[in-house]
Amino acid sequence: MSLQMGLGMAIMNDPVNGLSVAILGRIFLLLCTLLFLALEGHLLVIDILVQSFVVWPVGSGLSVFSLDSLVSLFGWMFASALALALPAIVSMLLANISFGVMNRAAPSLNVYALGFPMTMLLGLFSILITVSGIPSRYTALVHETLSYLNLFMVGGA
């Protein structure tokens, strides 16, 4: 999203990991981490970890059903991440396409001078809408994840 908004150069250096991370990615990471802690997800993960030793004793292995459901859960994970980011990405794509059409239709207009602030404002507005909808969607995804974990533990027994 940050590249399409024109914030491609707004990168934060992480000296601990030796990586450069987009600033919007860091903001979303902090928001989702705080939501996870606010929903007491860390306690639920520890509880599920303790329950997994009861359901799957050490050395019992995994069944074919549990491996199939694990593969389908990876697909669900990518689909839910895409569902969170897709509205902002599509709106920015449509804005960039419209500015490209406008540049092709009227080449004498300086679309770059008009397009950069407009894409920045549209991107910030779409991020505002996305961030305002994340808590409810994130809560639903966490509950769905916990139900999948319970189903996975029961199916593996």
PDB file of C-alpha atoms in Angstrom, residues 83-138:
ATOM      1  CA  ALA A  83      -9.080  -9.717   2.722  1.00  0.00           C
ATOM      2  CA  LEU A  84      -7.697  -7.210   5.237  1.00  0.00           C
ATOM      3  CA  ALA A  85      -5.449  -5.438   2.723  1.00  0.00           C
ATOM      4  CA  LEU A  86      -7.469  -5.742  -0.484  1.00  0.00           C
ATOM      5  CA  PRO A  87      -9.806  -2.704  -0.157  1.00  0.00           C
ATOM      6  CA  ALA A  88      -6.963  -0.214   0.197  1.00  0.00           C
ATOM      7  CA  ILE A  89      -4.916  -1.834  -2.564  1.00  0.00           C
ATOM      8  CA  VAL A  90      -7.858  -1.872  -5.002  1.00  0.00           C
ATOM      9  CA  SER A  91      -8.741   1.763  -4.311  1.00  0.00           C
ATOM     10  CA  MET A  92      -5.136   2.838  -4.900  1.00  0.00           C
ATOM     11  CA  LEU A  93      -4.977   0.751  -8.089  1.00  0.00           C
ATOM     12  CA  LEU A  94      -8.143   2.402  -9.402  1.00  0.00           C
ATOM     13  CA  ALA A  95      -6.753   5.856  -8.577  1.00  0.00           C
ATOM     14  CA  ASN A  96      -3.496   5.124 -10.398  1.00  0.00           C
ATOM     15  CA  ILE A  97      -5.376   3.759 -13.413  1.00  0.00           C
ATOM     16  CA  SER A  98      -7.588   6.846 -13.530  1.00  0.00           C
ATOM     17  CA  PHE A  99      -4.548   9.133 -13.400  1.00  0.00           C
ATOM     18  CA  GLY A 100      -2.952   7.099 -16.193  1.00  0.00           C
ATOM     19  CA  VAL A 101      -6.071   7.485 -18.345  1.00  0.00           C
ATOM     20  CA  MET A 102      -6.178  11.195 -17.544  1.00  0.00           C
ATOM     21  CA  ASN A 103      -2.519  11.556 -18.527  1.00  0.00           C
ATOM     22  CA  ARG A 104      -3.203   9.751 -21.801  1.00  0.00           C
ATOM     23  CA  ALA A 105      -6.306  11.840 -22.558  1.00  0.00           C
ATOM     24  CA  ALA A 106      -4.793  15.224 -21.706  1.00  0.00           C
ATOM     25  CA  PRO A 107      -0.996  15.037 -21.926  1.00  0.00           C
ATOM     26  CA  SER A 108      -0.656  18.801 -21.485  1.00  0.00           C
ATOM     27  CA  LEU A 109      -1.916  18.542 -17.901  1.00  0.00           C
ATOM     28  CA  ASN A 110       0.738  17.921 -15.315  1.00  0.00           C
ATOM     29  CA  VAL A 111      -0.819  14.780 -13.860  1.00  0.00           C
ATOM     30  CA  TYR A 112       2.204  14.071 -11.681  1.00  0.00           C
ATOM     31  CA  ALA A 113       1.798  17.360  -9.820  1.00  0.00           C
ATOM     32  CA  LEU A 114      -1.891  16.627  -9.310  1.00  0.00           C
ATOM     33  CA  GLY A 115      -1.625  12.860  -8.906  1.00  0.00           C
ATOM     34  CA  PHE A 116       0.925  12.644  -6.112  1.00  0.00           C
ATOM     35  CA  PRO A 117      -1.033  14.658  -3.500  1.00  0.00           C
ATOM     36  CA  MET A 118      -4.306  13.078  -4.578  1.00  0.00           C
ATOM     37  CA  THR A 119      -2.968   9.519  -4.310  1.00  0.00           C
ATOM     38  CA  MET A 120      -1.451  10.400  -0.943  1.00  0.00           C
ATOM     39  CA  LEU A 121      -4.794  11.730   0.336  1.00  0.00           C
ATOM     40  CA  LEU A 122      -6.733   8.803  -1.113  1.00  0.00           C
ATOM     41  CA  GLY A 123      -4.226   6.368   0.364  1.00  0.00           C
ATOM     42  CA  LEU A 124      -4.419   7.961   3.804  1.00  0.00           C
ATOM     43  CA  PHE A 125      -8.227   7.956   3.595  1.00  0.00           C
ATOM     44  CA  SER A 126      -8.303   4.282   2.562  1.00  0.00           C
ATOM     45  CA  ILE A 127      -5.894   3.425   5.374  1.00  0.00           C
ATOM     46  CA  LEU A 128      -8.175   5.300   7.799  1.00  0.00           C
ATOM     47  CA  ILE A 129     -11.127   3.226   6.630  1.00  0.00           C
ATOM     48  CA  THR A 130      -9.063   0.030   6.757  1.00  0.00           C
ATOM     49  CA  VAL A 131      -7.710   0.723  10.240  1.00  0.00           C
ATOM     50  CA  SER A 132     -11.167   1.596  11.548  1.00  0.00           C
ATOM     51  CA  GLY A 133     -12.479  -1.769  10.337  1.00  0.00           C
ATOM     52  CA  ILE A 134      -9.554  -3.891  11.524  1.00  0.00           C
ATOM     53  CA  PRO A 135     -10.605  -4.450  15.177  1.00  0.00           C
ATOM     54  CA  SER A 136     -13.928  -6.096  14.348  1.00  0.00           C
ATOM     55  CA  ARG A 137     -12.524  -8.106  11.441  1.00  0.00           C
ATOM     56  CA  TYR A 138      -9.426  -9.044  13.449  1.00  0.00           C
TER      57      TYR A 138
END
